[in-house]
């Protein structure tokens, strides 16, 4: 694709990166075939190719409009297009650059600004989010069914073995997961303890993905720096890995090296953190499953691979192999490559698109009547559970407790 970026943008590191990405696109349109929003709306500008053209126009000096902003907002950033693209277009970082440019030039309605500000203040604040969630859970029995579904039931952490092994790994606790599902990380700690690995909770907070979802890159960089500072003593002490049980957060933390590439004080540290970041399915293997003696026989499971796991981390098929090794019967699921509509804050900001995506996903997941739906990301888990009575669980909890009933 030929480009003519304006000098003020072309001479920046972001402009140079965008120019390189744009030039790699051959506008073939293969990406539209796997884009969830293009399939729903049938609008070229609500597919990757159309959004790339919109970003190109902005970077070449054409003033963006509110309509431009809306088309970019509708992107799930599911990265399915990157898996499909035969030319290797780095759409993820291009859309981040495009959104940032548009955000500077287009004023949002005050209601939009307020909603985004509240999300950025509440969700990353572990104590505040937990307080609000506990209040909602206390009132849950009094609420109508439609609203009750949107408030998850309370879960308890369970035991967490103290560190006693030579092999040690950190785990990102994050922001919303400790309140919604504190038992996920604890289950991983128990599993790894049986494999002579100690799992140590990190002292950091939100990974910054929520800020990135809401076009607040500077805030996302600040959160990355704070986490690196909190983790660095353990990194220099030789920690083996930084595990992230929410694949959406894992995708973002693994991108810290790119996010802080312009920061001379944090660039090398960020790259090291990115190198150490792992999803648990990269640590566990079928031999470990045999050693753990997990018995999932007579349990039928439909697995939903989050976009962040299969398209962001490129780990498609890894969790499924572990569950099969444990004896679980994995049912076939059509369109497993497509997004469920959660996508960070997307389900809150774009409910009219997120709801039909969830319904379509659940129809495929529940087609053969699974006992459980398993997934690998807290956002997907919560979003899917709000639309079904079939228990939706994290796969780590299944390995820790094969007889898990879900609710």
Short mmCIF file of C-alpha atoms in Angstrom, two decimals:
data_model
loop_
_atom_site.label_atom_id
_atom_site.label_comp_id
_atom_site.label_asym_id
_atom_site.label_seq_id
_atom_site.Cartn_x
_atom_site.Cartn_y
_atom_site.Cartn_z
CA UNK A 1 0.00 0.00 0.00
CA UNK A 2 1.42 3.39 -1.00
CA UNK A 3 1.54 5.99 1.78
CA UNK A 4 2.05 9.73 2.09
CA UNK A 5 2.08 10.42 5.81
CA UNK A 6 2.27 14.05 6.88
CA UNK A 7 5.76 15.05 8.02
CA UNK A 8 4.69 15.81 11.59
CA UNK A 9 3.64 12.17 11.98
CA UNK A 10 6.04 10.44 9.60
CA UNK A 11 9.07 11.75 11.51
CA UNK A 12 7.96 10.21 14.82
CA UNK A 13 8.64 6.67 15.96
CA UNK A 14 4.90 5.92 15.88
CA UNK A 15 4.59 7.39 12.40
CA UNK A 16 7.50 5.32 11.10
CA UNK A 17 5.97 2.20 12.60
CA UNK A 18 2.55 2.97 11.12
CA UNK A 19 4.09 3.63 7.70
CA UNK A 20 5.88 0.28 7.77
CA UNK A 21 2.68 -1.55 8.77
CA UNK A 22 0.55 0.21 6.17
CA UNK A 23 3.02 -0.61 3.41
CA UNK A 24 2.83 -4.32 4.30
CA UNK A 25 -0.93 -4.40 3.60
CA UNK A 26 -1.91 -5.56 0.11
CA UNK A 27 -5.65 -4.82 0.76
CA UNK A 28 -6.62 -8.38 -0.21
CA UNK A 29 -9.61 -8.48 2.16
CA UNK A 30 -8.91 -11.92 3.62
CA UNK A 31 -9.12 -10.27 7.06
CA UNK A 32 -12.78 -9.37 6.59
CA UNK A 33 -13.68 -13.05 6.28
CA UNK A 34 -12.79 -13.64 9.94
CA UNK A 35 -13.71 -10.25 11.41
CA UNK A 36 -16.67 -10.58 13.82
CA UNK A 37 -17.90 -7.00 13.41
CA UNK A 38 -17.73 -7.17 9.61
CA UNK A 39 -19.77 -10.37 9.71
CA UNK A 40 -22.37 -8.69 11.94
CA UNK A 41 -22.62 -5.35 10.14
CA UNK A 42 -21.47 -6.07 6.58
CA UNK A 43 -19.86 -2.62 6.46
CA UNK A 44 -16.41 -2.34 4.89
CA UNK A 45 -15.47 0.30 7.46
CA UNK A 46 -16.33 -2.11 10.27
CA UNK A 47 -13.76 -4.61 9.03
CA UNK A 48 -9.95 -4.51 9.29
CA UNK A 49 -9.34 -3.42 5.71
CA UNK A 50 -11.73 -0.48 6.01
CA UNK A 51 -10.29 0.57 9.36
CA UNK A 52 -6.79 0.44 7.90
CA UNK A 53 -7.91 2.85 5.17
CA UNK A 54 -9.45 5.16 7.79
CA UNK A 55 -6.21 5.18 9.80
CA UNK A 56 -4.19 5.78 6.64
CA UNK A 57 -6.34 8.81 5.78
CA UNK A 58 -5.89 10.28 9.26
CA UNK A 59 -2.12 9.79 9.17
CA UNK A 60 -2.03 11.42 5.75
CA UNK A 61 -3.69 14.53 7.12
CA UNK A 62 -7.41 14.06 6.55
CA UNK A 63 -9.32 15.28 9.63
CA UNK A 64 -11.11 12.40 11.37
CA UNK A 65 -14.78 12.64 12.29
CA UNK A 66 -16.91 11.17 15.03
CA UNK A 67 -17.87 8.52 12.49
CA UNK A 68 -14.20 7.61 12.06
CA UNK A 69 -13.93 7.25 15.81
CA UNK A 70 -17.00 5.03 16.00
CA UNK A 71 -15.69 2.63 13.37
CA UNK A 72 -12.41 2.28 15.29
CA UNK A 73 -14.32 1.92 18.59
CA UNK A 74 -16.29 -0.98 17.13
CA UNK A 75 -13.10 -2.97 16.59
CA UNK A 76 -12.87 -5.74 19.19
CA UNK A 77 -9.06 -5.89 18.81
CA UNK A 78 -9.57 -9.65 18.77
CA UNK A 79 -6.56 -9.96 16.40
CA UNK A 80 -8.28 -12.65 14.35
CA UNK A 81 -7.35 -10.61 11.29
CA UNK A 82 -3.66 -10.94 12.17
CA UNK A 83 -3.96 -14.73 12.24
CA UNK A 84 -5.72 -14.65 8.87
CA UNK A 85 -3.53 -12.05 7.13
CA UNK A 86 -1.17 -13.61 4.54
CA UNK A 87 1.04 -10.49 4.57
CA UNK A 88 1.71 -10.35 8.30
CA UNK A 89 0.15 -6.91 8.82
CA UNK A 90 0.64 -5.81 12.43
CA UNK A 91 -2.93 -4.58 12.78
CA UNK A 92 -2.78 -4.54 16.58
CA UNK A 93 -0.19 -1.80 16.84
CA UNK A 94 -1.55 0.08 13.83
CA UNK A 95 -5.03 0.38 15.35
CA UNK A 96 -3.49 1.57 18.63
CA UNK A 97 -1.66 4.33 16.75
CA UNK A 98 -4.78 5.23 14.78
CA UNK A 99 -7.00 5.38 17.83
CA UNK A 100 -4.54 7.59 19.66
CA UNK A 101 -4.42 10.04 16.75
CA UNK A 102 -8.21 10.16 16.45
CA UNK A 103 -8.64 10.53 20.21
CA UNK A 104 -6.53 13.70 20.09
CA UNK A 105 -8.58 15.25 17.32
CA UNK A 106 -12.18 14.19 17.96
CA UNK A 107 -14.06 15.21 21.10
CA UNK A 108 -16.33 12.51 22.52
CA UNK A 109 -19.83 13.22 23.86
CA UNK A 110 -19.77 13.94 27.59
CA UNK A 111 -21.67 10.72 28.34
CA UNK A 112 -19.00 8.73 26.52
CA UNK A 113 -16.21 10.52 28.35
CA UNK A 114 -17.89 9.95 31.72
CA UNK A 115 -18.42 6.24 31.08
CA UNK A 116 -14.81 5.73 30.06
CA UNK A 117 -13.52 7.73 33.01
CA UNK A 118 -15.58 5.66 35.44
CA UNK A 119 -14.36 2.41 33.89
CA UNK A 120 -10.74 3.55 34.20
CA UNK A 121 -11.23 4.60 37.82
CA UNK A 122 -13.23 1.58 39.00
CA UNK A 123 -11.99 -1.52 37.18
CA UNK A 124 -8.21 -1.16 37.80
CA UNK A 125 -8.81 -0.22 41.46
CA UNK A 126 -8.88 -3.60 43.15
CA UNK A 127 -10.31 -2.39 46.47
CA UNK A 128 -13.00 -0.17 44.95
CA UNK A 129 -14.08 -2.78 42.40
CA UNK A 130 -14.20 -5.45 45.10
CA UNK A 131 -16.35 -3.23 47.34
CA UNK A 132 -18.82 -2.49 44.55
CA UNK A 133 -18.93 -6.14 43.51
CA UNK A 134 -19.55 -7.36 47.06
CA UNK A 135 -22.39 -4.84 47.40
CA UNK A 136 -23.94 -6.11 44.18
CA UNK A 137 -23.54 -9.72 45.29
CA UNK A 138 -25.24 -8.97 48.62
CA UNK A 139 -28.19 -7.47 46.76
CA UNK A 140 -28.20 -10.17 44.06
CA UNK A 141 -31.12 -12.22 45.46
CA UNK A 142 -33.34 -9.13 45.37
CA UNK A 143 -32.61 -8.23 41.74
CA UNK A 144 -34.63 -9.21 38.65
CA UNK A 145 -33.27 -12.16 36.66
CA UNK A 146 -31.82 -10.12 33.80
CA UNK A 147 -29.75 -7.99 36.18
CA UNK A 148 -28.91 -10.89 38.51
CA UNK A 149 -27.24 -12.69 35.62
CA UNK A 150 -24.81 -9.81 35.19
CA UNK A 151 -23.54 -10.05 38.77
CA UNK A 152 -21.41 -13.18 39.27
CA UNK A 153 -21.77 -15.33 42.34
CA UNK A 154 -19.09 -15.00 45.00
CA UNK A 155 -16.09 -17.33 44.94
CA UNK A 156 -13.58 -17.99 47.72
CA UNK A 157 -9.86 -18.32 47.21
CA UNK A 158 -9.14 -21.56 49.03
CA UNK A 159 -5.69 -22.59 50.22
CA UNK A 160 -2.46 -21.16 48.77
CA UNK A 161 0.64 -23.22 49.61
CA UNK A 162 3.49 -21.19 51.15
CA UNK A 163 6.69 -20.92 49.06
CA UNK A 164 8.89 -23.90 49.88
CA UNK A 165 10.48 -24.98 46.59
CA UNK A 166 13.66 -23.99 44.77
CA UNK A 167 11.72 -23.37 41.57
CA UNK A 168 9.70 -20.15 41.92
CA UNK A 169 7.37 -18.27 39.62
CA UNK A 170 5.41 -15.05 40.01
CA UNK A 171 1.73 -14.74 39.17
CA UNK A 172 0.02 -11.50 38.14
CA UNK A 173 -3.04 -11.05 40.36
CA UNK A 174 -4.33 -8.13 38.31
CA UNK A 175 -7.35 -6.02 39.19
CA UNK A 176 -10.81 -7.56 38.60
CA UNK A 177 -9.91 -11.27 38.75
CA UNK A 178 -9.03 -11.34 42.50
CA UNK A 179 -12.55 -10.07 43.25
CA UNK A 180 -14.41 -12.10 40.62
CA UNK A 181 -12.50 -15.40 40.77
CA UNK A 182 -9.75 -15.43 43.46
CA UNK A 183 -9.72 -19.23 43.27
CA UNK A 184 -8.13 -19.32 39.79
CA UNK A 185 -4.64 -18.27 40.88
CA UNK A 186 -4.94 -20.30 44.09
CA UNK A 187 -5.79 -23.38 42.03
CA UNK A 188 -2.68 -22.79 39.92
CA UNK A 189 -0.59 -22.40 43.08
CA UNK A 190 -1.86 -25.76 44.35
CA UNK A 191 -1.17 -27.49 41.03
CA UNK A 192 2.35 -26.12 40.74
CA UNK A 193 3.08 -26.93 44.38
CA UNK A 194 2.43 -30.59 43.54
CA UNK A 195 5.04 -30.19 40.78
CA UNK A 196 7.57 -28.74 43.24
CA UNK A 197 7.12 -25.16 42.02
CA UNK A 198 6.20 -22.29 44.34
CA UNK A 199 3.85 -19.65 42.96
CA UNK A 200 4.33 -16.19 44.47
CA UNK A 201 1.67 -13.46 44.16
CA UNK A 202 3.02 -10.25 42.63
CA UNK A 203 2.78 -6.90 44.39
CA UNK A 204 1.80 -5.03 41.23
CA UNK A 205 -1.70 -4.01 40.21
CA UNK A 206 -3.63 -3.72 36.95
CA UNK A 207 -1.52 -4.66 33.96
CA UNK A 208 -2.70 -1.59 32.02
CA UNK A 209 -4.79 -3.38 29.40
CA UNK A 210 -7.93 -1.52 30.47
CA UNK A 211 -6.21 1.82 29.84
CA UNK A 212 -5.09 0.60 26.42
CA UNK A 213 -8.65 -0.51 25.60
CA UNK A 214 -9.79 3.01 26.42
CA UNK A 215 -7.11 4.82 24.40
CA UNK A 216 -5.18 6.03 27.45
CA UNK A 217 -1.70 4.90 26.42
CA UNK A 218 0.21 7.15 28.82
CA UNK A 219 -1.70 5.69 31.76
CA UNK A 220 -1.03 2.18 30.43
CA UNK A 221 2.70 2.95 30.31
CA UNK A 222 2.61 4.24 33.88
CA UNK A 223 0.98 1.03 35.07
CA UNK A 224 3.57 -1.02 33.21
CA UNK A 225 6.38 0.91 34.92
CA UNK A 226 4.83 0.41 38.36
CA UNK A 227 4.48 -3.30 37.78
CA UNK A 228 8.05 -3.62 36.53
CA UNK A 229 9.29 -1.80 39.64
CA UNK A 230 7.26 -4.16 41.84
CA UNK A 231 8.47 -7.29 40.06
CA UNK A 232 12.06 -6.34 39.42
CA UNK A 233 13.54 -7.57 42.75
CA UNK A 234 12.10 -11.02 42.02
CA UNK A 235 13.30 -10.85 38.42
CA UNK A 236 16.87 -10.04 39.47
CA UNK A 237 16.65 -12.79 42.09
CA UNK A 238 16.16 -15.29 39.27
CA UNK A 239 12.44 -15.91 39.17
CA UNK A 240 11.71 -18.53 36.52
CA UNK A 241 8.63 -16.96 34.93
CA UNK A 242 5.82 -14.46 35.38
CA UNK A 243 2.57 -16.37 34.96
CA UNK A 244 -0.69 -14.72 33.93
CA UNK A 245 -3.88 -16.77 34.22
CA UNK A 246 -5.97 -14.20 32.31
CA UNK A 247 -4.86 -14.50 28.70
CA UNK A 248 -6.01 -10.95 27.93
CA UNK A 249 -3.66 -9.58 30.57
CA UNK A 250 -0.93 -11.97 29.42
CA UNK A 251 -1.13 -10.63 25.88
CA UNK A 252 -0.71 -7.08 27.19
CA UNK A 253 2.14 -7.83 29.63
CA UNK A 254 4.00 -9.68 26.90
CA UNK A 255 3.81 -6.44 24.92
CA UNK A 256 5.50 -4.34 27.62
CA UNK A 257 8.73 -4.35 25.62
CA UNK A 258 6.96 -2.70 22.71
CA UNK A 259 4.92 -0.37 24.91
CA UNK A 260 8.01 1.05 26.64
CA UNK A 261 10.42 0.89 23.71
CA UNK A 262 10.94 4.67 23.80
CA UNK A 263 11.69 4.80 27.53
CA UNK A 264 15.47 4.54 28.10
CA UNK A 265 14.99 3.83 31.81
CA UNK A 266 12.56 0.95 31.34
CA UNK A 267 13.15 -0.36 27.82
CA UNK A 268 15.50 -3.21 28.77
CA UNK A 269 13.56 -4.11 31.90
CA UNK A 270 10.31 -4.19 29.94
CA UNK A 271 11.84 -6.51 27.36
CA UNK A 272 13.01 -8.83 30.12
CA UNK A 273 9.53 -8.89 31.69
CA UNK A 274 8.02 -9.64 28.28
CA UNK A 275 10.45 -12.53 27.84
CA UNK A 276 9.51 -13.98 31.24
CA UNK A 277 5.74 -13.69 30.79
CA UNK A 278 4.02 -17.03 30.28
CA UNK A 279 0.52 -18.43 30.14
CA UNK A 280 0.16 -21.48 32.42
CA UNK A 281 -0.41 -23.70 29.37
CA UNK A 282 3.22 -22.96 28.41
CA UNK A 283 4.43 -24.27 31.76
CA UNK A 284 2.27 -27.37 32.15
CA UNK A 285 2.61 -30.29 29.76
CA UNK A 286 0.97 -33.70 29.32
CA UNK A 287 3.69 -35.36 31.41
CA UNK A 288 2.82 -33.01 34.28
CA UNK A 289 -0.85 -33.94 33.91
CA UNK A 290 0.05 -37.61 34.28
CA UNK A 291 2.17 -36.79 37.34
CA UNK A 292 -0.73 -34.84 38.85
CA UNK A 293 -3.02 -37.82 38.18
CA UNK A 294 -5.87 -35.58 37.08
CA UNK A 295 -8.89 -37.68 36.16
CA UNK A 296 -11.42 -35.89 33.97
CA UNK A 297 -13.10 -39.01 32.62
CA UNK A 298 -16.87 -38.84 32.12
CA UNK A 299 -16.72 -35.03 32.00
CA UNK A 300 -17.83 -33.36 28.78
CA UNK A 301 -16.38 -29.91 28.21
CA UNK A 302 -16.78 -27.31 25.48
CA UNK A 303 -13.67 -25.14 25.39
CA UNK A 304 -13.75 -21.49 24.33
CA UNK A 305 -10.23 -20.33 23.39
CA UNK A 306 -10.10 -16.57 24.07
CA UNK A 307 -8.90 -14.41 21.19
CA UNK A 308 -6.02 -13.26 23.37
CA UNK A 309 -4.90 -16.88 23.80
CA UNK A 310 -5.15 -18.03 20.19
CA UNK A 311 -4.54 -14.82 18.25
CA UNK A 312 -2.61 -12.68 20.75
CA UNK A 313 -0.34 -15.25 22.42
CA UNK A 314 -0.52 -17.71 19.49
CA UNK A 315 -1.22 -20.63 21.83
CA UNK A 316 -4.20 -22.15 20.09
CA UNK A 317 -4.69 -25.83 20.88
CA UNK A 318 -2.39 -25.90 23.93
CA UNK A 319 -5.07 -25.88 26.62
CA UNK A 320 -7.21 -28.33 24.70
CA UNK A 321 -4.28 -30.79 24.58
CA UNK A 322 -3.82 -30.53 28.35
CA UNK A 323 -7.51 -31.12 29.05
CA UNK A 324 -7.56 -34.14 26.76
CA UNK A 325 -4.45 -35.49 28.52
CA UNK A 326 -6.40 -35.25 31.78
CA UNK A 327 -9.21 -37.35 30.30
CA UNK A 328 -11.81 -34.67 29.69
CA UNK A 329 -13.99 -35.24 26.65
CA UNK A 330 -13.75 -32.06 24.60
CA UNK A 331 -16.74 -31.52 22.37
CA UNK A 332 -16.33 -30.02 18.89
CA UNK A 333 -17.14 -26.30 18.75
CA UNK A 334 -17.83 -24.55 15.44
CA UNK A 335 -16.31 -21.12 14.77
CA UNK A 336 -13.94 -21.47 17.70
CA UNK A 337 -11.72 -18.81 16.12
CA UNK A 338 -14.35 -16.07 16.57
CA UNK A 339 -14.64 -13.62 19.47
CA UNK A 340 -17.30 -14.04 22.17
CA UNK A 341 -17.78 -10.27 22.41
CA UNK A 342 -16.11 -9.69 25.79
CA UNK A 343 -12.89 -8.02 24.58
CA UNK A 344 -11.92 -6.16 27.75
CA UNK A 345 -14.34 -3.27 28.21
CA UNK A 346 -16.00 -3.86 24.82
CA UNK A 347 -19.04 -5.67 26.21
CA UNK A 348 -19.74 -2.63 28.41
CA UNK A 349 -19.15 -0.01 25.72
CA UNK A 350 -20.62 -1.84 22.71
CA UNK A 351 -23.44 -4.01 24.16
CA UNK A 352 -25.42 -4.03 20.92
CA UNK A 353 -22.55 -5.82 19.19
CA UNK A 354 -21.29 -7.85 22.15
CA UNK A 355 -24.69 -9.47 22.86
CA UNK A 356 -25.20 -11.12 19.43
CA UNK A 357 -21.56 -12.24 19.40
CA UNK A 358 -22.08 -13.93 22.78
CA UNK A 359 -25.32 -15.54 21.65
CA UNK A 360 -23.69 -16.91 18.52
CA UNK A 361 -20.75 -18.22 20.56
CA UNK A 362 -22.96 -19.88 23.16
CA UNK A 363 -25.08 -21.59 20.50
CA UNK A 364 -21.94 -23.29 19.21
CA UNK A 365 -20.55 -24.06 22.67
CA UNK A 366 -23.79 -25.60 23.93
CA UNK A 367 -24.81 -27.45 20.77
CA UNK A 368 -23.84 -30.90 22.10
CA UNK A 369 -24.89 -30.29 25.70
CA UNK A 370 -21.59 -30.00 27.60
CA UNK A 371 -21.53 -30.34 31.36
CA UNK A 372 -19.15 -27.39 31.52
CA UNK A 373 -17.78 -24.61 29.35
CA UNK A 374 -14.10 -23.90 29.99
CA UNK A 375 -12.06 -20.88 28.97
CA UNK A 376 -8.80 -19.09 29.80
CA UNK A 377 -9.71 -15.45 30.40
CA UNK A 378 -11.72 -13.86 33.21
CA UNK A 379 -13.44 -11.42 30.84
CA UNK A 380 -14.68 -14.17 28.55
CA UNK A 381 -15.71 -16.29 31.52
CA UNK A 382 -17.81 -13.55 33.11
CA UNK A 383 -19.31 -12.42 29.79
CA UNK A 384 -20.31 -15.92 28.72
CA UNK A 385 -21.69 -16.87 32.14
CA UNK A 386 -24.07 -13.90 32.03
CA UNK A 387 -25.74 -15.49 29.01
CA UNK A 388 -26.09 -19.13 30.05
CA UNK A 389 -26.96 -21.49 32.90
CA UNK A 390 -24.20 -23.88 31.86
CA UNK A 391 -21.30 -23.39 34.30
CA UNK A 392 -18.37 -21.51 32.74
CA UNK A 393 -15.04 -22.20 34.46
CA UNK A 394 -11.35 -21.50 34.05
CA UNK A 395 -9.45 -24.52 32.78
CA UNK A 396 -6.94 -24.30 35.63
CA UNK A 397 -9.73 -24.93 38.12
CA UNK A 398 -10.73 -28.05 36.18
CA UNK A 399 -7.24 -29.51 36.55
CA UNK A 400 -7.22 -28.67 40.24
CA UNK A 401 -10.71 -30.09 40.78
CA UNK A 402 -11.87 -32.39 37.94
CA UNK A 403 -15.26 -32.88 39.59
CA UNK A 404 -15.96 -29.15 39.66
CA UNK A 405 -19.63 -28.31 39.15
CA UNK A 406 -19.01 -24.66 38.26
CA UNK A 407 -21.40 -22.68 40.40
#
